[in-house]
Short mmCIF file of C-alpha atoms in Angstrom, two decimals:
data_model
loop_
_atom_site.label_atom_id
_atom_site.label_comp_id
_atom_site.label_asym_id
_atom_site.label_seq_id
_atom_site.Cartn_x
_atom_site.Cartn_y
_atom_site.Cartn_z
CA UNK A 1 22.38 -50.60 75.61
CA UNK A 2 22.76 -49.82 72.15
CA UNK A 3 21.95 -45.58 71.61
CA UNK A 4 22.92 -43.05 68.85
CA UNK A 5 23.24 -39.64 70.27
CA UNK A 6 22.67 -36.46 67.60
CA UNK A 7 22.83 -32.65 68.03
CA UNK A 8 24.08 -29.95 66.18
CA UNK A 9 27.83 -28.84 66.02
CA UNK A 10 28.32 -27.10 70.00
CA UNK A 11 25.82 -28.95 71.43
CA UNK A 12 27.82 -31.23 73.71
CA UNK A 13 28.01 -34.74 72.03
CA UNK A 14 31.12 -35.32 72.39
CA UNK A 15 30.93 -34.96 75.94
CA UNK A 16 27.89 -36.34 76.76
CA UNK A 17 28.86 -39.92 75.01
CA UNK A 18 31.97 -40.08 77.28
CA UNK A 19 29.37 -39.76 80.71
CA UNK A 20 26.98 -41.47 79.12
CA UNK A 21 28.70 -44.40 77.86
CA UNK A 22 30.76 -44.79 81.17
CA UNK A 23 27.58 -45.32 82.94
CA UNK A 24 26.22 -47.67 80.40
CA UNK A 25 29.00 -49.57 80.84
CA UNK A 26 29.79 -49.42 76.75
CA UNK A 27 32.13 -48.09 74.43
CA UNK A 28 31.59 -44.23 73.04
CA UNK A 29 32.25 -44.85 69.39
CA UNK A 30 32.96 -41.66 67.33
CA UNK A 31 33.23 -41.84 63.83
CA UNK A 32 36.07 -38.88 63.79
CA UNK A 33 38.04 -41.07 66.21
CA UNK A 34 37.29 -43.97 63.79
CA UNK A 35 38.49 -41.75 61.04
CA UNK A 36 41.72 -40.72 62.75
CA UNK A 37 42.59 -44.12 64.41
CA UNK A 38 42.03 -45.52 60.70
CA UNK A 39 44.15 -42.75 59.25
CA UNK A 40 46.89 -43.09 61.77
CA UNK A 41 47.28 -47.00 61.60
CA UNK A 42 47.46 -46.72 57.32
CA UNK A 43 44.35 -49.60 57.09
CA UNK A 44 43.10 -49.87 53.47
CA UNK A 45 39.53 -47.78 54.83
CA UNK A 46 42.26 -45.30 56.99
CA UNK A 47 44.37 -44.64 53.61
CA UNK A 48 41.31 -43.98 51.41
CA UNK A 49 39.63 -41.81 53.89
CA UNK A 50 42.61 -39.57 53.93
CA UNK A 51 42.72 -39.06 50.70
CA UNK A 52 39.32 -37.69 50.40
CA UNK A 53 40.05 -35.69 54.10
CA UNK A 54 43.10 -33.83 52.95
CA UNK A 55 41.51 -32.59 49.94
CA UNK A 56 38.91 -31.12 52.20
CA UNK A 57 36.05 -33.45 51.03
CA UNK A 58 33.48 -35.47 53.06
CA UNK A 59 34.13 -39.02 53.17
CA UNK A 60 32.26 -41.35 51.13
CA UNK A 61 28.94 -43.15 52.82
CA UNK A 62 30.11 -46.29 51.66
CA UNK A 63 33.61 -45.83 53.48
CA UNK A 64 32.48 -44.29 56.51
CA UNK A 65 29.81 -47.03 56.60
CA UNK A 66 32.67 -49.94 56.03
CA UNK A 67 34.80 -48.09 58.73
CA UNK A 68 31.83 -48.04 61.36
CA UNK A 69 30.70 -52.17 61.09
CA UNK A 70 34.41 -52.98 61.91
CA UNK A 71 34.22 -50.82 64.82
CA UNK A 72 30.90 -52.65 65.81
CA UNK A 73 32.33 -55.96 64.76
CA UNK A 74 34.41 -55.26 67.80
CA UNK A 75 34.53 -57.84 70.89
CA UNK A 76 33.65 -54.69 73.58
CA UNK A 77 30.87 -53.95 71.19
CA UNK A 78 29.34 -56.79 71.25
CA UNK A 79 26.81 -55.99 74.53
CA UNK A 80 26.47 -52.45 73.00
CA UNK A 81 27.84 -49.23 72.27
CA UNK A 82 26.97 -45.46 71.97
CA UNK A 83 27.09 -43.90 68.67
CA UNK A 84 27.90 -40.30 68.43
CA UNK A 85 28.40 -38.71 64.62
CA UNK A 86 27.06 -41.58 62.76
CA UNK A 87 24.93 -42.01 60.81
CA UNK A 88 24.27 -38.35 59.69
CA UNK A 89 22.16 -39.44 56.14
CA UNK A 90 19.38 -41.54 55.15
CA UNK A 91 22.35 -43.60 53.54
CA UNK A 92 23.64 -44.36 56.92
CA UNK A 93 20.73 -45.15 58.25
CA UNK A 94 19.48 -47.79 55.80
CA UNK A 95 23.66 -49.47 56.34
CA UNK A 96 23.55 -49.13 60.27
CA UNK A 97 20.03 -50.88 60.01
CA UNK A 98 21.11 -53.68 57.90
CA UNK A 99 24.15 -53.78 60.29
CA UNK A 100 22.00 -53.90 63.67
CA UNK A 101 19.56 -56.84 61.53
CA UNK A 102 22.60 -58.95 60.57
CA UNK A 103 23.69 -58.90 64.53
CA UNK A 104 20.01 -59.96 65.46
CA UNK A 105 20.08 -56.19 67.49
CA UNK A 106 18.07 -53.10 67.14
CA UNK A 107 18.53 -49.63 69.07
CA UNK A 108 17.49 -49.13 72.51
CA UNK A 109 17.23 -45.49 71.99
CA UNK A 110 18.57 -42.16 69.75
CA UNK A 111 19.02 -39.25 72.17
CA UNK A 112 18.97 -36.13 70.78
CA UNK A 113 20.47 -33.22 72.07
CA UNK A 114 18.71 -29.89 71.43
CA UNK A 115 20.20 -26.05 71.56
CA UNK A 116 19.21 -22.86 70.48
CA UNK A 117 21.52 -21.97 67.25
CA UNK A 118 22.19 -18.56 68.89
CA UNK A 119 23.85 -20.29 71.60
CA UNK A 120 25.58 -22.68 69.83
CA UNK A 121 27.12 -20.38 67.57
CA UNK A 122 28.68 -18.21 70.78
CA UNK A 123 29.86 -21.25 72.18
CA UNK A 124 31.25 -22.52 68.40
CA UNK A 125 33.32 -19.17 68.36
CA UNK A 126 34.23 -19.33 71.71
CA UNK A 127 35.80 -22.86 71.49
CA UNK A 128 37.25 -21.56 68.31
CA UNK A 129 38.92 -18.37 70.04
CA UNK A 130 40.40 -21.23 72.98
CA UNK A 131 41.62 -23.86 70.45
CA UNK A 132 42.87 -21.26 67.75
CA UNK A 133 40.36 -22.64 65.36
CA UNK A 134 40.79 -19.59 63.02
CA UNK A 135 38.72 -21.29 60.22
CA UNK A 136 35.33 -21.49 62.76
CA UNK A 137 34.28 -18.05 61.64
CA UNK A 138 30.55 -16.92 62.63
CA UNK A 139 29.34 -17.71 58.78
CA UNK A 140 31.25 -20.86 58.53
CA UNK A 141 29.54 -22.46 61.66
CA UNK A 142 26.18 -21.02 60.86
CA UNK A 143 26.50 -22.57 57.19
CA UNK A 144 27.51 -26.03 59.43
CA UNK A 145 24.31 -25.30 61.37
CA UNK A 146 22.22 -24.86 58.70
CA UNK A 147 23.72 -28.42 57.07
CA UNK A 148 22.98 -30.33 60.25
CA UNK A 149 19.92 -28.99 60.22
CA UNK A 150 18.96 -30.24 56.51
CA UNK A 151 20.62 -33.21 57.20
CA UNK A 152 19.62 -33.87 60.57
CA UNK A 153 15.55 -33.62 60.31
CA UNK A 154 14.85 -36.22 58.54
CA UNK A 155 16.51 -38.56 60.12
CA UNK A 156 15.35 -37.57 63.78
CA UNK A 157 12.17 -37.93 61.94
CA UNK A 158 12.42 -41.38 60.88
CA UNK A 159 13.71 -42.26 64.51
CA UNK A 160 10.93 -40.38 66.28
CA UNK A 161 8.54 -42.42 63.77
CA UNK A 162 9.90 -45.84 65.24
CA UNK A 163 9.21 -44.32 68.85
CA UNK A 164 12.80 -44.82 70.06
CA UNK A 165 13.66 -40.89 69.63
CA UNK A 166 14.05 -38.64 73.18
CA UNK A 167 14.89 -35.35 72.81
CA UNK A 168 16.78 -33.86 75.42
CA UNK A 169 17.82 -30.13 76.21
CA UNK A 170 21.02 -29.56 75.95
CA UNK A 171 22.00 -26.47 77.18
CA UNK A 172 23.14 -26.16 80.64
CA UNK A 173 25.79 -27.43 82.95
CA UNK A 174 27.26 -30.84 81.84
CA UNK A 175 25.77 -32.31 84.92
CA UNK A 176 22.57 -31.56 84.09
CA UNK A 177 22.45 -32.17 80.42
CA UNK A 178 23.86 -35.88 81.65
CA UNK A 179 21.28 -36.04 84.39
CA UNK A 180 18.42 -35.02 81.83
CA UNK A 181 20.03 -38.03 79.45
CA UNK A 182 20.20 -40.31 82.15
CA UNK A 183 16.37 -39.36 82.84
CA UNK A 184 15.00 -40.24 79.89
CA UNK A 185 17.06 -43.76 79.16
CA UNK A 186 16.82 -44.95 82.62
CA UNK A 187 14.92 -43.97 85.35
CA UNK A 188 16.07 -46.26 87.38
CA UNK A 189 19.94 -45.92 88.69
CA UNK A 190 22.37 -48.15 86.37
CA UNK A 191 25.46 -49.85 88.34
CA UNK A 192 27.84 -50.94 86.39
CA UNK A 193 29.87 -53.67 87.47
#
């Protein structure tokens, strides 16, 4: 099984790709836990990312996209994975594409998770309040809403137009957000073995 999963910041990604992944039997790959695992073992991709992270600035497509097809270049990759935070622009997209093509692969599915922004921001400033984010003020995580959602539509659109887009509700109990996922890639029960 080879899935992206999107949704805006608060929406329960991060989460979800754990469950998910675990019963899929493949690896959650996050491109911040690329980023850090990069960062902390001083790679070439891990040094140059940093320096664009501790100046506060996004990191390069071209970086982030060299960072992700080692990840996928991966032996536990190799019967599929579960994408979560990548890719996030057309860019991406295009570079995961020629990725999949050059494996002889395509996606199974891209999941996307879907939350009222009112909710999303009380749960953004609540996580904030728990985890002493004091940066995640209300207008800085409406501003990231607002991004994701500028960034995020057309690519959900270009998905949806190859038919392998589900959208899936995402507010709720974890169990049921995972259950609603699990309904929509596989009605059928998955064992794992």
């Amino acid at each position: 099984m080879r899935l992206l999963l999107m949704g805006p910041p608060g929406a329960g990604k991060g989460t979800q790709a754990t469950t998910i992944a675990a019963r899929f039997g493949v690896p959650a790959i996050s491109t911040g836990d690329i980023f850090r695992a990069n960062v902390a073992q001083r790679t070439e991709l891990g040094v140059l990312a940093d320096a664009y992270m501790s100046a506060g600035d996004y990191v390069p497509d071209e970086v982030t996209n060299a960072m992700v097809a080692d990840r996928l270049a991966e032996a536990d990759c190799a019967d599929g994975f579960l994408l979560d935070g990548y890719p996030r622009t057309p860019q991406q997209v295009a570079e995961l594409d020629a990725m999949l093509e050059r494996c002889g692969v395509e996606l199974d599915s891209v999941v996307l998770l879907e939350a009222d922004s009112e909710e999303l921001v009380r749960r953004l400033l609540l996580r904030a309040q728990e985890q002493g984010r004091a940066d995640d003020t209300e207008p800085v995580i409406r501003r990231r809403l607002e991004v994701y959602a500028a960034e995020t539509e057309p690519l959900a659109a270009a998905y949806l137009d190859r038919g392998v887009l589900v959208s899936v509700d995402g507010l709720g109990s974890i169990e049921e957000v995972a259950e609603r996922i699990m309904a929509v890639l596989a009605p059928e029960p998955v064992v794992v073995e």
